[in-house]
């Protein structure tokens, strides 16, 4: 149901039309979206969800929602179930209790309306860059010419023009991550799930990828749920940051990040508020470890 | 892509000359040894083998024999690969089925399959069908076992990821599982290919009236060592040709494996 809508949406937005940036006076506003969507305000809803792996409780009872077009990050100690939340939403994992709603619909199988990007790269080694990016479009039965056109467009967007015929083994970590982003971008999902996507990149490249993600968020109008252990990353990108307690994790703090958009990843670090947010999050996390 | 060839490792390029020299030396030792020690009756000699080949060729039987053996081997290879590949895929993909049948497969694996040759005569007669079926049986097992293992190693995360990207079940097979196991499938084909010839030859040994295998057996019964070696030479030539064809197609399909090292960033 998402594909025709989402692609059309993308084409409208990939040109000059950009996400309207309301300077976010109060949190609680709908991320600058013009609320014409019929399906309701929330894209993602966790309702009393918990997960067990055998005897181990991986995720304590968790309830929170993400508004359409919002950028939410999840931070927390390792093993607290951050990635579990994303897996629930992607439909690769079933909760032990409660339920997960995506756009008001219960998730009960692989959810191909979302784009899932992890640290692991899922490039098929026998396909070159352009054919890897074409994969989800082939799955959706697009025509050859549509695919070619679209692939060129998204590769240009992530700055991989010139690498169309390279294989995964010939690319660096940062470029592979961009292939994964391009592949997800290609089919225009309405929600991006990112699980420490830049964990393996060096600091400099990380900052550049942050700028790219912000640009992506702005141009697509998509909802982002972003898992990280990097507090600066979380503050830089998000509207809200959720801090999880240690295992079995539950949200113990939801912090609104009231920083002006559009954001400059470097300038932002000098904002006095940035430091304050960092401190708040840090203290909260530190408490979780003890 | 001009730079790619610089990096591709081709060890055989510089070795052709020494290898040819080695071959000549072996032939010379063989010839001289046979002449000096008078062992030509048992070992024959290169000149006698050449002579036998020429006789075979002039009799007009060489091509018909080769054609017959090749037909049996080729059909057997074809049928065996399809049967083995299919079975390997199904048992590799449906885990519980594979686990269920594993002990039976192992039992079959340990069986010296050549021992089945007489049984095949009983089942399929002494014509071409017998050789085709026997060689198919040998090939199918080789292709089966590698395909089975290859499919079992398909990265399940990759499959999950593909489902999230919107893949249907058939698409997971055609776009993920089969290409993923292509390396193993080709290994199976490469191992299976000589077995196709073995099957055809053994079939001809057991019961036949023509073919390279029959010619070798016939020559042995006449103590015609030169003709036996001539048969072996022909077999080697056939199998080397087939293997080369297979390797070329393999290189084409698995081209991605030979992709060169990291490319320089394009000018921004």
XYZ file of C-alpha atoms in Angstrom:
558
model
C 0.000 0.000 0.000
C 2.884 2.316 0.580
C 4.746 1.996 -2.670
C 2.669 4.062 -5.100
C 1.964 6.691 -2.522
C 5.475 6.855 -1.199
C 7.131 7.121 -4.566
C 4.851 9.862 -5.682
C 5.516 11.602 -2.455
C 9.194 11.297 -3.014
C 9.113 12.770 -6.472
C 7.216 15.784 -5.252
C 9.678 16.361 -2.513
C 12.935 15.560 -4.189
C 12.827 18.740 -6.227
C 12.438 22.178 -4.819
C 9.690 21.415 -2.348
C 11.327 20.950 1.022
C 9.983 20.036 4.405
C 8.627 23.112 6.053
C 10.760 23.966 8.983
C 8.679 25.358 11.743
C 11.189 26.646 14.194
C 9.777 24.279 16.754
C 8.539 26.681 19.367
C 7.152 23.961 21.598
C 7.624 20.295 21.394
C 4.358 18.547 20.831
C 3.950 19.956 17.375
C 3.917 17.617 14.508
C 7.481 17.982 13.234
C 6.476 20.621 10.707
C 4.135 18.346 8.760
C 1.097 19.740 7.111
C -1.324 17.316 8.675
C -3.261 16.146 5.639
C -2.618 12.472 6.272
C -5.769 10.537 6.927
C -4.349 7.683 8.954
C -3.852 9.643 12.141
C -1.078 11.451 13.841
C 1.161 8.622 14.988
C 3.358 6.615 12.691
C 4.676 4.347 15.371
C 3.019 3.187 18.553
C 4.387 0.794 21.137
C 1.644 -0.216 23.521
C 2.771 -2.104 26.596
C 5.227 -4.108 24.545
C 7.658 -6.532 26.170
C 10.020 -9.104 24.701
C 11.515 -12.238 26.186
C 14.253 -14.433 24.796
C 13.663 -17.683 26.621
C 14.015 -16.947 30.308
C 15.648 -13.574 29.707
C 13.504 -10.460 29.646
C 15.002 -8.432 26.826
C 12.580 -5.555 26.859
C 10.469 -4.425 29.794
C 6.969 -3.095 29.291
C 7.391 -0.219 26.914
C 4.897 2.369 25.758
C 5.679 5.323 23.547
C 4.675 6.782 20.222
C 6.390 8.602 17.409
C 4.557 11.239 15.414
C 4.583 11.305 11.674
C 7.672 13.071 10.387
C 9.334 13.102 13.760
C 12.976 12.235 14.360
C 13.344 10.160 17.515
C 16.557 8.636 18.831
C 16.875 5.854 21.339
C 19.931 5.675 23.585
C 20.712 3.332 26.422
C 23.220 0.875 27.829
C 24.075 -2.092 25.630
C 21.644 -4.969 25.834
C 18.754 -2.762 26.893
C 16.633 -3.702 23.911
C 17.197 -0.704 21.646
C 17.572 -2.827 18.541
C 14.732 -5.026 19.723
C 12.406 -2.068 19.376
C 13.388 -1.656 15.746
C 13.027 -5.365 15.052
C 9.528 -5.284 16.493
C 8.622 -2.492 14.163
C 10.213 -4.207 11.183
C 8.159 -7.265 12.028
C 11.071 -9.650 12.320
C 10.332 -10.203 15.995
C 7.056 -10.753 17.806
C 6.423 -9.210 21.241
C 5.663 -11.387 24.261
C 2.997 -8.933 25.344
C 1.391 -5.759 24.092
C 1.374 -4.711 20.473
C 3.155 -2.583 17.970
C 1.228 -0.377 15.591
C 2.565 1.073 12.393
C 0.282 3.777 11.018
C -2.513 2.386 13.088
C -2.047 -1.122 11.724
C -0.737 -3.947 13.833
C 2.684 -5.236 12.752
C 2.515 -9.018 12.398
C 5.015 -9.869 9.659
C 7.903 -8.333 7.721
C 6.982 -4.697 7.351
C 8.186 -3.557 3.949
C 6.791 -0.059 4.452
C 9.797 0.813 6.574
C 13.402 1.177 5.518
C 15.745 -0.589 7.904
C 19.397 0.382 7.946
C 21.860 -1.255 10.311
C 25.565 -1.271 10.850
C 25.768 -4.528 8.976
C 25.867 -4.117 5.262
C 23.456 -6.208 3.271
C 25.006 -5.577 -0.107
C 24.735 -8.645 -2.278
C 28.347 -9.332 -3.236
C 27.424 -10.621 -6.695
C 25.634 -7.404 -7.619
C 27.350 -4.121 -8.292
C 26.244 -0.883 -6.670
C 23.503 0.018 -9.117
C 22.056 -3.486 -9.154
C 22.082 -3.579 -5.369
C 20.179 -0.328 -5.219
C 17.771 -1.674 -7.839
C 16.928 -4.719 -5.713
C 13.875 -3.412 -3.816
C 12.545 -1.943 -7.052
C 12.881 -5.316 -8.785
C 10.989 -6.854 -5.880
C 8.239 -4.342 -6.505
C 8.082 -5.163 -10.179
C 9.206 -1.813 -11.563
C 10.087 -1.653 -15.245
C 13.706 -1.571 -16.421
C 13.594 2.047 -17.463
C 11.898 3.182 -14.258
C 14.546 1.372 -12.246
C 17.445 2.835 -14.196
C 16.076 6.313 -13.790
C 15.382 5.962 -10.096
C 18.721 4.325 -9.303
C 20.605 7.121 -11.000
C 18.597 9.639 -9.017
C 19.268 8.158 -5.580
C 22.914 7.366 -6.272
C 23.379 10.979 -7.189
C 21.659 11.972 -3.986
C 24.022 10.008 -1.754
C 27.054 11.030 -3.781
C 27.875 7.685 -5.340
C 27.712 8.743 -8.967
C 30.681 7.168 -10.704
C 30.559 4.023 -8.572
C 27.558 2.399 -10.275
C 29.542 -0.592 -11.457
C 31.694 -1.128 -8.383
C 31.226 -4.188 -6.214
C 30.907 -4.146 -2.439
C 34.433 -5.500 -2.060
C 35.758 -2.385 -3.775
C 34.049 0.143 -1.529
C 34.935 1.647 1.830
C 32.720 1.356 4.907
C 31.249 4.813 4.485
C 30.420 4.181 0.856
C 28.794 0.852 1.657
C 26.631 2.590 4.209
C 25.628 5.082 1.555
C 24.729 2.224 -0.794
C 22.445 0.896 1.932
C 20.883 4.335 2.349
C 20.455 4.706 -1.404
C 18.818 1.303 -1.609
C 16.369 2.242 1.121
C 15.794 5.652 -0.364
C 15.032 4.105 -3.747
C 11.669 2.713 -2.750
C 10.775 5.726 -0.651
C 9.708 4.208 2.650
C 7.663 6.473 4.883
C 9.710 5.516 7.925
C 13.423 4.935 8.374
C 14.673 2.652 11.117
C 18.379 3.096 11.728
C 20.355 0.915 14.091
C 23.715 2.471 14.847
C 24.237 2.926 11.141
C 27.453 4.878 11.556
C 28.939 2.855 14.394
C 31.861 1.653 12.317
C 32.736 4.950 10.700
C 35.425 7.355 11.806
C 34.468 10.596 13.532
C 34.926 12.824 10.524
C 32.856 10.688 8.192
C 30.256 10.352 10.912
C 29.697 14.098 10.994
C 29.295 14.159 7.246
C 26.790 11.325 7.416
C 24.878 13.231 10.099
C 24.541 16.145 7.740
C 23.314 13.751 5.064
C 20.751 12.200 7.375
C 19.464 15.619 8.354
C 19.157 16.509 4.709
C 17.375 13.227 4.067
C 14.944 13.830 6.887
C 14.257 17.284 5.574
C 13.708 16.316 1.944
C 11.715 13.120 2.425
C 9.452 14.153 5.253
C 9.821 10.621 6.573
C 9.674 9.498 10.175
C 12.983 8.425 11.712
C 13.593 6.063 14.593
C 17.308 6.059 15.251
C 19.181 3.795 17.661
C 22.606 4.916 18.827
C 24.927 4.947 21.777
C 26.448 8.240 20.709
C 24.754 11.032 22.669
C 26.030 13.805 20.421
C 24.650 11.997 17.430
C 21.294 11.662 19.142
C 21.108 15.341 20.075
C 22.313 16.530 16.677
C 19.666 14.661 14.758
C 16.588 14.331 16.926
C 13.400 16.024 17.924
C 13.225 13.748 20.915
C 15.680 11.406 22.596
C 14.472 8.382 24.530
C 16.777 7.060 27.247
C 16.327 3.394 28.044
C 17.063 1.809 31.393
C 19.348 -1.226 31.569
C 17.985 -4.673 30.837
C 15.110 -5.310 30.733
C 14.950 -1.869 29.197
C 12.081 0.556 29.440
C 12.048 4.238 28.522
C 13.084 6.150 31.629
C 13.425 9.602 30.138
C 12.080 11.224 27.019
C 13.928 14.443 26.329
C 12.697 17.059 23.869
C 15.538 18.538 21.881
C 14.566 22.104 21.262
C 17.255 23.190 18.859
C 16.532 25.260 15.762
C 16.293 23.576 12.374
C 17.757 23.350 9.818
C 20.746 22.312 11.847
C 24.406 22.570 11.057
C 26.151 19.549 12.527
C 29.246 21.532 13.505
C 27.692 24.836 14.584
C 25.216 22.950 16.710
C 27.910 21.652 19.016
C 28.649 25.215 20.163
C 25.069 25.882 21.269
C 24.822 26.217 25.043
C 21.665 24.079 25.006
C 23.584 21.295 23.292
C 25.893 20.945 26.259
C 22.990 21.028 28.674
C 21.180 18.261 26.804
C 24.351 16.218 26.710
C 24.749 16.573 30.450
C 21.163 15.596 31.155
C 21.423 12.503 28.965
C 24.803 11.561 30.318
C 23.637 11.708 33.925
C 20.588 9.691 33.066
C 22.657 7.019 31.327
C 25.254 6.926 34.055
C 22.508 6.196 36.535
C 21.419 3.252 34.433
C 24.779 1.581 34.672
C 24.827 1.409 38.451
C 38.423 -0.778 -16.151
C 41.721 -0.863 -17.972
C 43.594 -1.107 -14.714
C 41.748 -4.245 -13.687
C 43.835 -6.582 -15.827
C 46.961 -5.411 -14.056
C 45.712 -6.833 -10.825
C 44.167 -10.069 -11.992
C 46.346 -12.914 -10.885
C 47.087 -15.273 -13.767
C 49.806 -17.630 -12.661
C 49.595 -19.783 -15.789
C 50.730 -17.017 -18.115
C 54.417 -17.258 -17.387
C 54.380 -20.995 -16.755
C 53.227 -22.290 -20.124
C 56.733 -22.730 -21.493
C 58.155 -24.627 -18.486
C 55.021 -26.768 -18.381
C 55.402 -27.706 -22.035
C 59.066 -28.516 -21.437
C 58.105 -30.744 -18.527
C 55.599 -32.571 -20.712
C 58.232 -33.120 -23.418
C 60.684 -34.422 -20.813
C 58.121 -36.914 -19.503
C 57.335 -38.135 -23.000
C 61.047 -38.457 -23.761
C 61.699 -40.465 -20.581
C 58.725 -42.676 -21.375
C 59.949 -43.296 -24.922
C 63.582 -43.855 -23.979
C 62.673 -46.018 -20.988
C 60.431 -48.222 -23.094
C 63.132 -48.556 -25.792
C 66.068 -49.221 -23.451
C 64.428 -51.610 -21.004
C 62.140 -53.273 -23.533
C 59.057 -52.663 -21.400
C 56.934 -51.483 -24.317
C 54.613 -54.443 -23.891
C 53.439 -53.139 -20.494
C 54.002 -49.429 -20.748
C 53.748 -48.940 -24.490
C 55.550 -45.817 -25.745
C 54.544 -42.376 -27.014
C 55.298 -43.276 -30.615
C 53.268 -46.490 -30.400
C 50.376 -44.634 -28.753
C 50.469 -42.071 -31.531
C 50.464 -44.879 -34.049
C 47.461 -46.498 -32.346
C 45.621 -43.166 -32.341
C 46.235 -42.799 -36.063
C 44.975 -46.344 -36.738
C 41.903 -45.638 -34.672
C 41.332 -42.408 -36.552
C 41.819 -44.022 -39.974
C 39.380 -46.823 -39.151
C 36.721 -44.115 -38.810
C 35.716 -45.429 -35.414
C 37.409 -42.695 -33.366
C 34.710 -40.102 -33.980
C 31.793 -42.455 -33.590
C 33.270 -43.788 -30.328
C 33.941 -40.306 -28.996
C 30.477 -39.192 -30.017
C 28.847 -42.084 -28.231
C 30.799 -41.621 -25.004
C 30.294 -37.870 -25.091
C 26.568 -38.263 -25.637
C 26.274 -40.553 -22.627
C 28.447 -38.314 -20.462
C 26.726 -35.120 -21.544
C 23.185 -36.370 -21.088
C 24.155 -37.914 -17.774
C 25.768 -34.669 -16.653
C 22.733 -32.676 -17.699
C 20.153 -34.897 -16.039
C 22.299 -35.511 -12.981
C 22.987 -31.805 -12.425
C 19.326 -30.909 -12.616
C 18.225 -33.737 -10.340
C 21.047 -33.203 -7.859
C 20.712 -29.417 -7.876
C 16.979 -29.547 -7.318
C 17.208 -32.083 -4.522
C 20.054 -30.148 -2.907
C 18.042 -26.970 -3.036
C 14.932 -28.419 -1.518
C 16.671 -30.348 1.243
C 19.005 -27.435 1.953
C 16.234 -24.888 2.166
C 13.662 -26.931 4.078
C 15.816 -27.521 7.119
C 13.720 -30.118 8.894
C 13.527 -32.239 5.768
C 17.288 -32.071 5.345
C 17.837 -32.993 8.987
C 15.399 -35.864 8.656
C 17.112 -37.356 5.630
C 20.718 -36.641 6.608
C 21.562 -40.170 7.908
C 20.158 -41.719 4.737
C 22.165 -39.359 2.582
C 25.297 -40.256 4.543
C 24.610 -43.964 4.109
C 24.263 -43.436 0.389
C 27.413 -41.320 0.398
C 29.540 -44.128 1.830
C 28.271 -46.619 -0.740
C 30.835 -47.229 -3.514
C 28.456 -46.309 -6.283
C 30.445 -48.153 -8.963
C 29.070 -51.328 -7.390
C 25.662 -50.353 -8.711
C 26.805 -50.683 -12.334
C 25.579 -54.276 -12.843
C 22.238 -53.357 -11.315
C 21.884 -50.533 -13.807
C 22.381 -52.995 -16.660
C 19.489 -54.958 -15.222
C 17.315 -51.885 -14.968
C 18.221 -49.970 -18.095
C 19.608 -52.578 -20.499
C 22.902 -52.362 -22.337
C 22.130 -49.396 -24.579
C 22.818 -45.676 -24.240
C 20.176 -45.299 -21.542
C 22.178 -47.424 -19.129
C 25.273 -45.206 -19.455
C 23.247 -42.010 -19.241
C 21.493 -43.120 -16.079
C 24.659 -44.383 -14.458
C 26.579 -41.205 -15.112
C 23.563 -39.112 -14.057
C 23.492 -41.027 -10.786
C 27.146 -40.291 -10.084
C 26.907 -36.635 -11.096
C 23.683 -35.972 -9.235
C 25.209 -36.952 -5.947
C 28.186 -34.629 -6.337
C 25.990 -31.708 -7.357
C 23.497 -32.557 -4.652
C 25.970 -32.542 -1.795
C 27.580 -29.195 -2.681
C 24.290 -27.487 -3.498
C 22.849 -28.773 -0.254
C 25.729 -27.329 1.707
C 25.696 -24.068 -0.242
C 22.004 -23.463 0.291
C 22.365 -24.212 3.993
C 24.927 -21.457 4.220
C 22.704 -18.789 2.728
C 22.878 -15.890 5.157
C 19.481 -15.827 6.877
C 19.936 -12.166 7.784
C 20.253 -11.425 4.103
C 16.973 -13.229 3.499
C 15.228 -11.317 6.291
C 16.600 -8.098 4.899
C 15.310 -8.984 1.439
C 11.858 -9.650 2.877
C 11.921 -6.215 4.488
C 12.854 -4.787 1.105
C 9.656 -6.353 -0.207
C 10.800 -9.677 -1.681
C 8.248 -12.399 -2.285
C 9.124 -16.028 -1.625
C 9.989 -16.892 -5.257
C 12.074 -13.723 -5.456
C 14.054 -14.792 -2.401
C 14.927 -17.951 -4.301
C 15.781 -16.412 -7.622
C 17.479 -13.237 -6.421
C 19.079 -14.294 -3.133
C 19.354 -18.044 -2.534
C 20.393 -19.242 -5.994
C 22.988 -16.531 -6.654
C 24.265 -16.921 -3.105
C 24.897 -20.634 -3.600
C 26.190 -20.248 -7.152
C 29.758 -20.709 -5.938
C 28.877 -24.049 -4.383
C 26.725 -25.141 -7.281
C 29.611 -24.524 -9.647
C 31.957 -26.411 -7.379
C 29.529 -29.314 -7.537
C 29.382 -29.108 -11.315
C 33.155 -29.010 -11.520
C 33.521 -32.052 -9.269
C 30.625 -33.768 -11.039
C 31.942 -33.318 -14.561
C 34.672 -35.999 -14.412
C 32.086 -38.292 -12.824
C 29.917 -37.926 -15.901
C 32.780 -39.401 -17.926
C 33.502 -42.035 -15.301
C 29.854 -43.058 -15.419
C 29.869 -43.335 -19.190
C 33.133 -45.301 -19.261
C 32.187 -47.690 -16.481
C 28.863 -48.238 -18.192
C 30.742 -49.116 -21.366
C 33.106 -51.409 -19.469
C 30.217 -53.351 -18.025
C 28.172 -53.823 -21.143
C 28.457 -52.220 -24.574
C 29.524 -52.680 -28.161
C 31.047 -49.264 -28.906
C 32.422 -46.135 -27.266
C 35.808 -45.117 -25.905
C 35.376 -47.295 -22.821
C 34.507 -50.290 -24.926
C 37.578 -49.658 -27.115
C 39.844 -49.588 -24.050
C 38.380 -52.804 -22.713
C 38.671 -54.483 -26.105
C 42.303 -53.402 -26.490
C 43.104 -54.740 -23.012
C 41.748 -58.153 -23.892
C 44.074 -58.195 -26.916
C 47.040 -57.007 -24.755
C 47.216 -53.980 -27.033
C 48.693 -51.532 -24.501
C 49.241 -48.813 -27.102
C 45.525 -48.786 -27.959
C 44.627 -48.685 -24.260
C 46.794 -45.619 -23.809
C 45.322 -44.114 -26.951
C 41.902 -44.463 -25.313
C 43.188 -42.783 -22.157
C 44.637 -39.898 -24.166
C 41.295 -39.361 -25.874
C 39.526 -39.389 -22.492
C 41.928 -36.838 -21.085
C 41.390 -34.589 -24.071
C 37.617 -34.840 -23.711
C 37.599 -34.119 -20.012
C 40.047 -31.217 -20.301
C 37.901 -29.638 -23.012
C 34.731 -29.976 -20.971
C 36.380 -28.586 -17.869
C 37.632 -25.562 -19.795
C 34.143 -24.857 -21.096
C 32.774 -25.097 -17.571
C 35.472 -22.833 -16.164
C 34.775 -20.168 -18.743
C 31.062 -20.149 -17.944
C 31.861 -20.142 -14.238
C 34.120 -17.145 -14.593
C 31.378 -15.373 -16.465
C 28.687 -16.081 -13.884
C 30.893 -15.429 -10.866
C 32.517 -12.375 -12.404
C 31.939 -10.385 -9.223
C 34.454 -12.533 -7.369
C 37.223 -11.297 -9.594
C 36.363 -7.646 -9.168
C 39.543 -5.646 -8.751
C 40.648 -3.774 -5.638
C 39.218 -0.525 -4.432
C 38.717 2.042 -7.112
C 40.016 5.554 -6.841
C 37.398 8.124 -5.951
C 36.103 9.989 -8.979
C 36.949 13.657 -9.200
C 34.289 15.603 -7.366
